[in-house]
Short mmCIF file of C-alpha atoms in Angstrom, two decimals:
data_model
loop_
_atom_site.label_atom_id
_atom_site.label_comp_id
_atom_site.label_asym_id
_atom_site.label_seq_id
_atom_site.Cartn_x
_atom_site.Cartn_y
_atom_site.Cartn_z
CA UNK H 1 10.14 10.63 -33.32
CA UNK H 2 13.89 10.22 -34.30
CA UNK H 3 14.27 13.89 -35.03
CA UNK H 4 13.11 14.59 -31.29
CA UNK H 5 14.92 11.90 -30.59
CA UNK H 6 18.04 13.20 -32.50
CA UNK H 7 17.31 16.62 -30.94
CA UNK H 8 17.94 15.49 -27.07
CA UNK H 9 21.52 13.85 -28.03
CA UNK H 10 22.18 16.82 -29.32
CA UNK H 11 21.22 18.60 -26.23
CA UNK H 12 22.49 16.51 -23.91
CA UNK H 13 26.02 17.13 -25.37
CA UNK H 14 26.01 20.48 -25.51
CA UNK H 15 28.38 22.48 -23.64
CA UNK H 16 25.76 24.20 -21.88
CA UNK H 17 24.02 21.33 -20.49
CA UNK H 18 27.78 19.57 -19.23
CA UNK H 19 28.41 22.69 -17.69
CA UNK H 20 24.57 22.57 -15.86
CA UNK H 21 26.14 18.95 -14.21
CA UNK H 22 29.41 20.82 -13.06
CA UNK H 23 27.42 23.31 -11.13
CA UNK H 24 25.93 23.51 -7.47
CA UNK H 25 22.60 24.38 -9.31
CA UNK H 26 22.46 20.45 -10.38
CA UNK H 27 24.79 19.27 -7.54
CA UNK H 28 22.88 20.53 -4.70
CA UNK H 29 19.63 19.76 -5.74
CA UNK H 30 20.85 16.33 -6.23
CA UNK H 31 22.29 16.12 -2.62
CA UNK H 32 19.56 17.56 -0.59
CA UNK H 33 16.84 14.64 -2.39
CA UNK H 34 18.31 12.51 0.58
CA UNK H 35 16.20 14.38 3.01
CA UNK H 36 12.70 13.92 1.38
CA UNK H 37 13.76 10.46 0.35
CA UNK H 38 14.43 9.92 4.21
CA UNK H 39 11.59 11.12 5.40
CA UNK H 40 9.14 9.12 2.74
CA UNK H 41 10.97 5.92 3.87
CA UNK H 42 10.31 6.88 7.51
CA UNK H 43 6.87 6.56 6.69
CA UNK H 44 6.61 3.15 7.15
CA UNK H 45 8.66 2.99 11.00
CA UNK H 46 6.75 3.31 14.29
CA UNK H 47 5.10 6.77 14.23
CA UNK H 48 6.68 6.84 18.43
CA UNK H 49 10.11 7.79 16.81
CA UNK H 50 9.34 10.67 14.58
CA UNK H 51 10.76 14.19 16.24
CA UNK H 52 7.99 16.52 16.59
CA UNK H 53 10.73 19.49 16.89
CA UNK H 54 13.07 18.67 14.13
CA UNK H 55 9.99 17.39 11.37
CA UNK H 56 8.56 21.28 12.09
CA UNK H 57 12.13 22.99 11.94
CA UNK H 58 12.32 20.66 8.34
CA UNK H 59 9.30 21.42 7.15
CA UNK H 60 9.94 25.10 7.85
CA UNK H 61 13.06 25.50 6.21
CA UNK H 62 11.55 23.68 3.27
CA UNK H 63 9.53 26.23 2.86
CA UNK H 64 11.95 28.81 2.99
CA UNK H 65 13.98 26.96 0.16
CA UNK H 66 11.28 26.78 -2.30
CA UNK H 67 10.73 30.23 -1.71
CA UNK H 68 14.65 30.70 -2.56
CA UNK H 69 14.27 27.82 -5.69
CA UNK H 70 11.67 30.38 -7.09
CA UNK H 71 13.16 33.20 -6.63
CA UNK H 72 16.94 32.51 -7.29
CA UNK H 73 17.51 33.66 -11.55
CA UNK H 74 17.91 31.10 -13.12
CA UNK H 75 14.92 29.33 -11.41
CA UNK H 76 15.98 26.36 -9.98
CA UNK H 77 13.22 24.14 -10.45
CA UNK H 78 15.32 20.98 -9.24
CA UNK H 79 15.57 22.03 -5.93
CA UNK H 80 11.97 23.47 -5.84
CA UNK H 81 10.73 20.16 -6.56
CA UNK H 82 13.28 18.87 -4.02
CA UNK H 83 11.73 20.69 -1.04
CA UNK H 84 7.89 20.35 -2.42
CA UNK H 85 8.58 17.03 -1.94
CA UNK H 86 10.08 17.42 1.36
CA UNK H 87 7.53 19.69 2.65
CA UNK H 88 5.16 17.21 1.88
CA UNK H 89 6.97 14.59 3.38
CA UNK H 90 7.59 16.45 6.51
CA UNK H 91 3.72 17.20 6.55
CA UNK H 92 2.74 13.89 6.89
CA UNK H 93 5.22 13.17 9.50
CA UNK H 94 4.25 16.05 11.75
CA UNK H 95 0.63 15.02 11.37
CA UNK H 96 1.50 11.26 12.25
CA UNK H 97 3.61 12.74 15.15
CA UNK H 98 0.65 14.86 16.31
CA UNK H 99 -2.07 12.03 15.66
CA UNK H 100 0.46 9.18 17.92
CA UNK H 101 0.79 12.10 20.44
CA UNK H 102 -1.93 14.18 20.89
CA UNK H 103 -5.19 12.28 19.23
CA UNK H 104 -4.90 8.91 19.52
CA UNK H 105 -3.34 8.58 23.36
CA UNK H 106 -6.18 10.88 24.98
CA UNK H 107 -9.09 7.45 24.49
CA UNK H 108 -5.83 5.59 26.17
CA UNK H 109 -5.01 8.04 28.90
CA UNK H 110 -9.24 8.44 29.81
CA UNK H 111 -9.19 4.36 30.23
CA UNK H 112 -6.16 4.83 32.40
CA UNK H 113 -7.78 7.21 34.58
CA UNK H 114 -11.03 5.31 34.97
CA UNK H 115 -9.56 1.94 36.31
#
């Protein structure tokens, strides 16, 4: 256990891995987690608020950045777990958007109508 131990320090003061914290491949990861993180908090509010527009544009260029996560050499696996987690996120807001909107007003609307 202390050799493993003993064998992180040492990696986390190599120069390679200080250089990894100077770079956009760390930094932007780092910055775009406010997005997901957003969006899981948001689960909680009034499903009346939620953007049906801008939770599909997000979700769709989520996708397109794990695509580029994957595909960009080195891999960047920080920012492909970013926008997993986003595109998850911004799944379960479009389908509370589309339940509040679509599903659950049409019993509502038919009582309306019948009065």
């Amino acid at each position: 256990m202390s050799n493993l131990f003993g064998k992180l320090i040492a990696q986390l003061k190599s120069k390679e891995f200080r250089q990894y914290l100077m770079s956009t491949h760390f930094w932007g990861p780092v910055a775009n987690w406010g997005i997901p993180l957003a969006a899981i908090a948001d689960i909680q509010k009034d499903p009346s608020i939620i953007s049906g527009k801008m939770t599909l544009a997000l979700s769709i260029y989520s996708l397109m950045f794990m695509r580029f996560a994957w595909r960009v050499q080195p891999r960047n696996l920080l920012l492909f777990a970013c926008h997993i987690t986003n595109e998850a996120a911004q799944l379960t807001q479009l389908a509370r958007f589309v339940n509040y909107h679509y599903i659950a007003k049409v019993p509502e609307q038919k009582n309306k109508n019948a009065k």
